[in-house]
Amino acid sequence: MSANVTVVEHPLVQVKLTQMRSKETATPDFRRLLKEISHLLAYEVTRDLVLTEREVETPVERAMCPVLRDLEPCFISILRAGNGILDGMMDLLPSARVGHVGLYRDHETLEAIEYYYKVPTDMADREVIVVDPMLATGHTAVAAIDRLKKDGAKNIKFLCLLAAPEGIEEFQKGHPDVPVYTASVDQKLNEHGYIVPGLGDAGDRIYGTK
Ligand code: URA
């Protein structure tokens, strides 16, 4: 796999992903599985958060115990499917700050147009973890991170459930400094921009809109 891409191969992640891929898996189960996988992916993507120590008084004695050294990370959800991962991430780090970015692609110019943008003002001082289940063409992820960098984000990671090789290539052209975490790099994109074999439209499957 290319440098700067971590595929989380833990068996629990892979088994849950298989269940999510099945077209027989209905919305409530799909949503639950995405939340469960997000817990496991969150564990991996936060692995290198820096710790320091603080004194804690246990019922037995005083001890120096690990705590986060820096400000809590900031999670950025790319709407709307990113919210499916965000829910699980927030379970594990309830004190994280959260931002949302909404982009759509203009059919004529193919430019990414922003329709929603609300992020914490102190992003520059935090680790920023951008989440979107599908890294397909990579265009939306690149545009979202362009925007976040303009607002000062420096220390960024990108977390998705599935990636297409084409999406990873495009992403790394745009943001070679941003590590990608995923549960799988699938075969390819099809002519409709879907990841193959993939799991279909992540937003529709999370929210039952189709
Ligand atoms: N977005 C999705 O939801 N699914 C894909 O396969 C590609 C992009």
mmCIF file of C-alpha atoms and ligand atoms in Angstrom:
data_model
loop_
_atom_site.group_PDB
_atom_site.id
_atom_site.type_symbol
_atom_site.label_atom_id
_atom_site.label_comp_id
_atom_site.label_asym_id
_atom_site.label_seq_id
_atom_site.Cartn_x
_atom_site.Cartn_y
_atom_site.Cartn_z
ATOM 1 C CA MET A 1 0.000 0.000 0.000
ATOM 2 C CA SER A 2 1.155 3.541 -0.697
ATOM 3 C CA ALA A 3 3.003 5.440 1.962
ATOM 4 C CA ASN A 4 0.781 7.414 4.293
ATOM 5 C CA VAL A 5 -2.162 4.989 3.980
ATOM 6 C CA THR A 6 -3.014 2.763 6.959
ATOM 7 C CA VAL A 7 -5.424 -0.093 6.299
ATOM 8 C CA VAL A 8 -6.935 -1.200 9.600
ATOM 9 C CA GLU A 9 -6.912 -4.951 9.181
ATOM 10 C CA HIS A 10 -8.229 -5.885 12.611
ATOM 11 C CA PRO A 11 -10.555 -8.907 12.259
ATOM 12 C CA LEU A 12 -13.443 -7.153 14.036
ATOM 13 C CA VAL A 13 -13.262 -4.285 11.546
ATOM 14 C CA GLN A 14 -13.103 -6.632 8.560
ATOM 15 C CA VAL A 15 -16.010 -8.817 9.699
ATOM 16 C CA LYS A 16 -18.248 -5.822 10.389
ATOM 17 C CA LEU A 17 -17.303 -4.325 7.027
ATOM 18 C CA THR A 18 -18.371 -7.540 5.277
ATOM 19 C CA GLN A 19 -21.773 -7.264 6.963
ATOM 20 C CA MET A 20 -22.058 -3.632 5.863
ATOM 21 C CA ARG A 21 -21.253 -4.459 2.251
ATOM 22 C CA SER A 22 -24.139 -6.929 1.970
ATOM 23 C CA LYS A 23 -27.174 -5.418 0.269
ATOM 24 C CA GLU A 24 -29.289 -7.505 2.648
ATOM 25 C CA THR A 25 -28.113 -5.378 5.608
ATOM 26 C CA ALA A 26 -30.911 -2.933 6.388
ATOM 27 C CA THR A 27 -30.507 0.665 7.588
ATOM 28 C CA PRO A 28 -30.697 0.101 11.379
ATOM 29 C CA ASP A 29 -28.021 -2.604 11.247
ATOM 30 C CA PHE A 30 -25.912 -0.649 8.764
ATOM 31 C CA ARG A 31 -25.944 2.378 11.063
ATOM 32 C CA ARG A 32 -25.106 0.293 14.136
ATOM 33 C CA LEU A 33 -22.239 -1.454 12.331
ATOM 34 C CA LEU A 34 -20.830 1.863 11.112
ATOM 35 C CA LYS A 35 -20.863 3.153 14.672
ATOM 36 C CA GLU A 36 -19.133 0.026 15.943
ATOM 37 C CA ILE A 37 -16.478 0.157 13.214
ATOM 38 C CA SER A 38 -15.989 3.864 13.905
ATOM 39 C CA HIS A 39 -15.092 3.020 17.505
ATOM 40 C CA LEU A 40 -12.416 0.637 16.263
ATOM 41 C CA LEU A 41 -11.120 3.056 13.619
ATOM 42 C CA ALA A 42 -11.078 5.883 16.171
ATOM 43 C CA TYR A 43 -8.815 3.744 18.323
ATOM 44 C CA GLU A 44 -6.352 3.436 15.429
ATOM 45 C CA VAL A 45 -6.466 7.033 14.187
ATOM 46 C CA THR A 46 -5.874 8.435 17.688
ATOM 47 C CA ARG A 47 -3.066 5.996 18.509
ATOM 48 C CA ASP A 48 -0.335 8.653 18.405
ATOM 49 C CA LEU A 49 -2.045 11.335 20.516
ATOM 50 C CA VAL A 50 0.620 12.584 22.897
ATOM 51 C CA LEU A 51 0.261 11.874 26.604
ATOM 52 C CA THR A 52 1.613 13.524 29.695
ATOM 53 C CA GLU A 53 0.953 12.671 33.348
ATOM 54 C CA ARG A 54 -1.109 14.160 36.103
ATOM 55 C CA GLU A 55 -1.415 13.249 39.735
ATOM 56 C CA VAL A 56 -4.542 11.297 40.658
ATOM 57 C CA GLU A 57 -5.583 10.165 44.090
ATOM 58 C CA THR A 58 -6.870 6.594 43.844
ATOM 59 C CA PRO A 59 -8.625 4.991 46.844
ATOM 60 C CA VAL A 60 -5.232 3.453 47.625
ATOM 61 C CA GLU A 61 -2.637 6.173 47.030
ATOM 62 C CA ARG A 62 -1.524 9.096 44.885
ATOM 63 C CA ALA A 63 -0.190 8.125 41.453
ATOM 64 C CA MET A 64 0.987 9.832 38.290
ATOM 65 C CA CYS A 65 -1.403 8.765 35.495
ATOM 66 C CA PRO A 66 -1.581 9.463 31.742
ATOM 67 C CA VAL A 67 -3.734 12.261 30.329
ATOM 68 C CA LEU A 68 -3.773 13.982 26.925
ATOM 69 C CA ARG A 69 -0.973 16.531 26.720
ATOM 70 C CA ASP A 70 -2.584 18.771 24.109
ATOM 71 C CA LEU A 71 -6.041 20.178 23.426
ATOM 72 C CA GLU A 72 -8.586 17.542 22.460
ATOM 73 C CA PRO A 73 -8.698 16.777 18.738
ATOM 74 C CA CYS A 74 -11.174 18.356 16.388
ATOM 75 C CA PHE A 75 -13.332 16.034 14.270
ATOM 76 C CA ILE A 76 -14.569 17.356 10.948
ATOM 77 C CA SER A 77 -17.472 15.571 9.277
ATOM 78 C CA ILE A 78 -17.908 15.882 5.530
ATOM 79 C CA LEU A 79 -21.697 16.004 5.138
ATOM 80 C CA ARG A 80 -23.771 14.068 5.096
ATOM 81 C CA ALA A 81 -22.317 10.566 5.316
ATOM 82 C CA GLY A 82 -19.423 11.724 7.511
ATOM 83 C CA ASN A 83 -21.907 12.063 10.370
ATOM 84 C CA GLY A 84 -22.223 8.266 10.455
ATOM 85 C CA ILE A 85 -18.553 7.980 11.449
ATOM 86 C CA LEU A 86 -18.639 11.113 13.596
ATOM 87 C CA ASP A 87 -21.246 9.580 15.942
ATOM 88 C CA GLY A 88 -18.907 6.716 16.815
ATOM 89 C CA MET A 89 -15.867 8.967 17.153
ATOM 90 C CA MET A 90 -17.693 11.231 19.613
ATOM 91 C CA ASP A 91 -18.621 8.221 21.765
ATOM 92 C CA LEU A 92 -14.925 7.595 22.356
ATOM 93 C CA LEU A 93 -13.794 11.199 22.720
ATOM 94 C CA PRO A 94 -16.801 13.152 23.982
ATOM 95 C CA SER A 95 -14.674 16.228 24.657
ATOM 96 C CA ALA A 96 -13.485 16.523 21.042
ATOM 97 C CA ARG A 97 -14.447 19.662 19.142
ATOM 98 C CA VAL A 98 -16.553 19.126 16.024
ATOM 99 C CA GLY A 99 -16.894 20.884 12.685
ATOM 100 C CA HIS A 100 -19.032 20.210 9.600
ATOM 101 C CA VAL A 101 -18.243 20.837 5.949
ATOM 102 C CA GLY A 102 -20.844 20.531 3.169
ATOM 103 C CA LEU A 103 -19.731 20.543 -0.449
ATOM 104 C CA TYR A 104 -21.437 19.630 -3.712
ATOM 105 C CA ARG A 105 -19.986 19.381 -7.186
ATOM 106 C CA ASP A 106 -21.242 21.783 -9.836
ATOM 107 C CA HIS A 107 -22.226 19.553 -12.786
ATOM 108 C CA GLU A 108 -20.970 22.036 -15.382
ATOM 109 C CA THR A 109 -17.740 23.395 -13.913
ATOM 110 C CA LEU A 110 -17.044 20.283 -11.768
ATOM 111 C CA GLU A 111 -15.922 22.714 -9.068
ATOM 112 C CA ALA A 112 -16.643 21.871 -5.416
ATOM 113 C CA ILE A 113 -19.159 24.418 -4.132
ATOM 114 C CA GLU A 114 -19.429 24.965 -0.397
ATOM 115 C CA TYR A 115 -22.975 25.012 1.010
ATOM 116 C CA TYR A 116 -22.137 24.639 4.711
ATOM 117 C CA TYR A 117 -19.045 25.380 6.756
ATOM 118 C CA LYS A 118 -18.833 25.635 10.519
ATOM 119 C CA VAL A 119 -15.635 24.676 12.308
ATOM 120 C CA PRO A 120 -13.979 25.487 15.648
ATOM 121 C CA THR A 121 -11.986 28.729 15.568
ATOM 122 C CA ASP A 122 -8.935 27.171 17.234
ATOM 123 C CA MET A 123 -8.416 24.357 14.722
ATOM 124 C CA ALA A 124 -4.784 25.406 14.229
ATOM 125 C CA ASP A 125 -4.015 24.344 17.810
ATOM 126 C CA ARG A 126 -5.644 20.904 17.558
ATOM 127 C CA GLU A 127 -5.152 17.652 15.749
ATOM 128 C CA VAL A 128 -7.833 17.619 13.045
ATOM 129 C CA ILE A 129 -9.418 14.323 11.999
ATOM 130 C CA VAL A 130 -11.572 14.608 8.872
ATOM 131 C CA VAL A 131 -14.139 11.839 8.405
ATOM 132 C CA ASP A 132 -16.098 10.631 5.379
ATOM 133 C CA PRO A 133 -17.000 6.963 4.849
ATOM 134 C CA MET A 134 -16.109 6.851 1.139
ATOM 135 C CA LEU A 135 -12.910 8.138 -0.503
ATOM 136 C CA ALA A 136 -14.147 7.696 -4.089
ATOM 137 C CA THR A 137 -12.859 10.257 -6.627
ATOM 138 C CA GLY A 138 -11.118 12.129 -3.815
ATOM 139 C CA HIS A 139 -12.367 15.507 -5.087
ATOM 140 C CA THR A 140 -14.569 16.332 -2.103
ATOM 141 C CA ALA A 141 -11.957 15.286 0.439
ATOM 142 C CA VAL A 142 -9.271 17.361 -1.301
ATOM 143 C CA ALA A 143 -11.545 20.416 -1.493
ATOM 144 C CA ALA A 144 -12.594 20.064 2.163
ATOM 145 C CA ILE A 145 -8.998 19.862 3.340
ATOM 146 C CA ASP A 146 -7.981 22.798 1.082
ATOM 147 C CA ARG A 147 -10.585 24.837 2.931
ATOM 148 C CA LEU A 148 -9.545 23.632 6.402
ATOM 149 C CA LYS A 149 -5.888 24.420 5.675
ATOM 150 C CA LYS A 150 -6.898 27.942 4.586
ATOM 151 C CA ASP A 151 -8.439 28.288 8.054
ATOM 152 C CA GLY A 152 -5.212 27.243 9.742
ATOM 153 C CA ALA A 153 -5.544 23.460 10.187
ATOM 154 C CA LYS A 154 -2.034 22.021 10.088
ATOM 155 C CA ASN A 155 -2.017 18.650 11.754
ATOM 156 C CA ILE A 156 -4.635 16.700 9.775
ATOM 157 C CA LYS A 157 -5.607 13.045 9.325
ATOM 158 C CA PHE A 158 -8.281 11.647 7.008
ATOM 159 C CA LEU A 159 -10.414 8.704 8.112
ATOM 160 C CA CYS A 160 -12.707 6.744 5.809
ATOM 161 C CA LEU A 161 -14.299 3.319 5.742
ATOM 162 C CA LEU A 162 -13.536 2.466 2.107
ATOM 163 C CA ALA A 163 -11.156 3.975 -0.419
ATOM 164 C CA ALA A 164 -10.764 3.534 -4.172
ATOM 165 C CA PRO A 165 -7.194 3.474 -5.523
ATOM 166 C CA GLU A 166 -8.154 6.418 -7.779
ATOM 167 C CA GLY A 167 -9.312 8.407 -4.743
ATOM 168 C CA ILE A 168 -6.128 7.736 -2.841
ATOM 169 C CA GLU A 169 -4.031 8.862 -5.805
ATOM 170 C CA GLU A 170 -5.993 12.100 -6.189
ATOM 171 C CA PHE A 171 -5.928 12.715 -2.437
ATOM 172 C CA GLN A 172 -2.178 12.220 -2.185
ATOM 173 C CA LYS A 173 -1.607 14.565 -5.126
ATOM 174 C CA GLY A 174 -3.561 17.266 -3.266
ATOM 175 C CA HIS A 175 -2.457 16.565 0.297
ATOM 176 C CA PRO A 176 0.635 14.356 0.491
ATOM 177 C CA ASP A 177 1.113 15.482 4.104
ATOM 178 C CA VAL A 178 -2.243 14.067 5.292
ATOM 179 C CA PRO A 179 -2.251 10.398 6.360
ATOM 180 C CA VAL A 180 -5.242 8.311 5.289
ATOM 181 C CA TYR A 181 -6.798 5.640 7.529
ATOM 182 C CA THR A 182 -9.259 3.165 6.024
ATOM 183 C CA ALA A 183 -10.725 -0.292 6.576
ATOM 184 C CA SER A 184 -10.188 -1.292 2.927
ATOM 185 C CA VAL A 185 -8.771 -0.149 -0.382
ATOM 186 C CA ASP A 186 -11.219 -1.642 -2.874
ATOM 187 C CA GLN A 187 -10.651 -2.544 -6.551
ATOM 188 C CA LYS A 188 -11.705 0.552 -8.465
ATOM 189 C CA LEU A 189 -14.306 3.201 -9.205
ATOM 190 C CA ASN A 190 -17.004 2.351 -11.737
ATOM 191 C CA GLU A 191 -18.273 4.677 -14.475
ATOM 192 C CA HIS A 192 -20.850 6.151 -12.064
ATOM 193 C CA GLY A 193 -18.230 7.039 -9.471
ATOM 194 C CA TYR A 194 -19.153 4.166 -7.117
ATOM 195 C CA ILE A 195 -16.483 2.187 -5.317
ATOM 196 C CA VAL A 196 -16.322 -1.465 -6.506
ATOM 197 C CA PRO A 197 -17.215 -3.762 -4.802
ATOM 198 C CA GLY A 198 -17.966 -1.051 -2.207
ATOM 199 C CA LEU A 199 -21.208 -0.907 -0.293
ATOM 200 C CA GLY A 200 -23.353 1.388 -2.453
ATOM 201 C CA ASP A 201 -24.273 4.933 -1.467
ATOM 202 C CA ALA A 202 -23.141 5.336 2.129
ATOM 203 C CA GLY A 203 -25.483 8.270 2.856
ATOM 204 C CA ASP A 204 -28.525 6.410 1.521
ATOM 205 C CA ARG A 205 -27.629 3.318 3.497
ATOM 206 C CA ILE A 206 -27.064 5.223 6.757
ATOM 207 C CA TYR A 207 -30.212 7.314 6.504
ATOM 208 C CA GLY A 208 -32.499 4.979 4.526
ATOM 209 C CA THR A 209 -33.114 7.524 1.785
ATOM 210 C CA LYS A 210 -33.364 4.958 -1.002
HETATM 211 N N1 URA B 1 -20.005 7.659 -2.351
HETATM 212 C C1 URA B 1 -20.722 6.611 -1.876
HETATM 213 O O1 URA B 1 -21.561 6.761 -1.018
HETATM 214 N N2 URA B 1 -20.492 5.394 -2.405
HETATM 215 C C2 URA B 1 -19.570 5.166 -3.350
HETATM 216 O O2 URA B 1 -19.383 4.019 -3.768
HETATM 217 C C3 URA B 1 -18.838 6.274 -3.831
HETATM 218 C C4 URA B 1 -19.074 7.521 -3.313
#
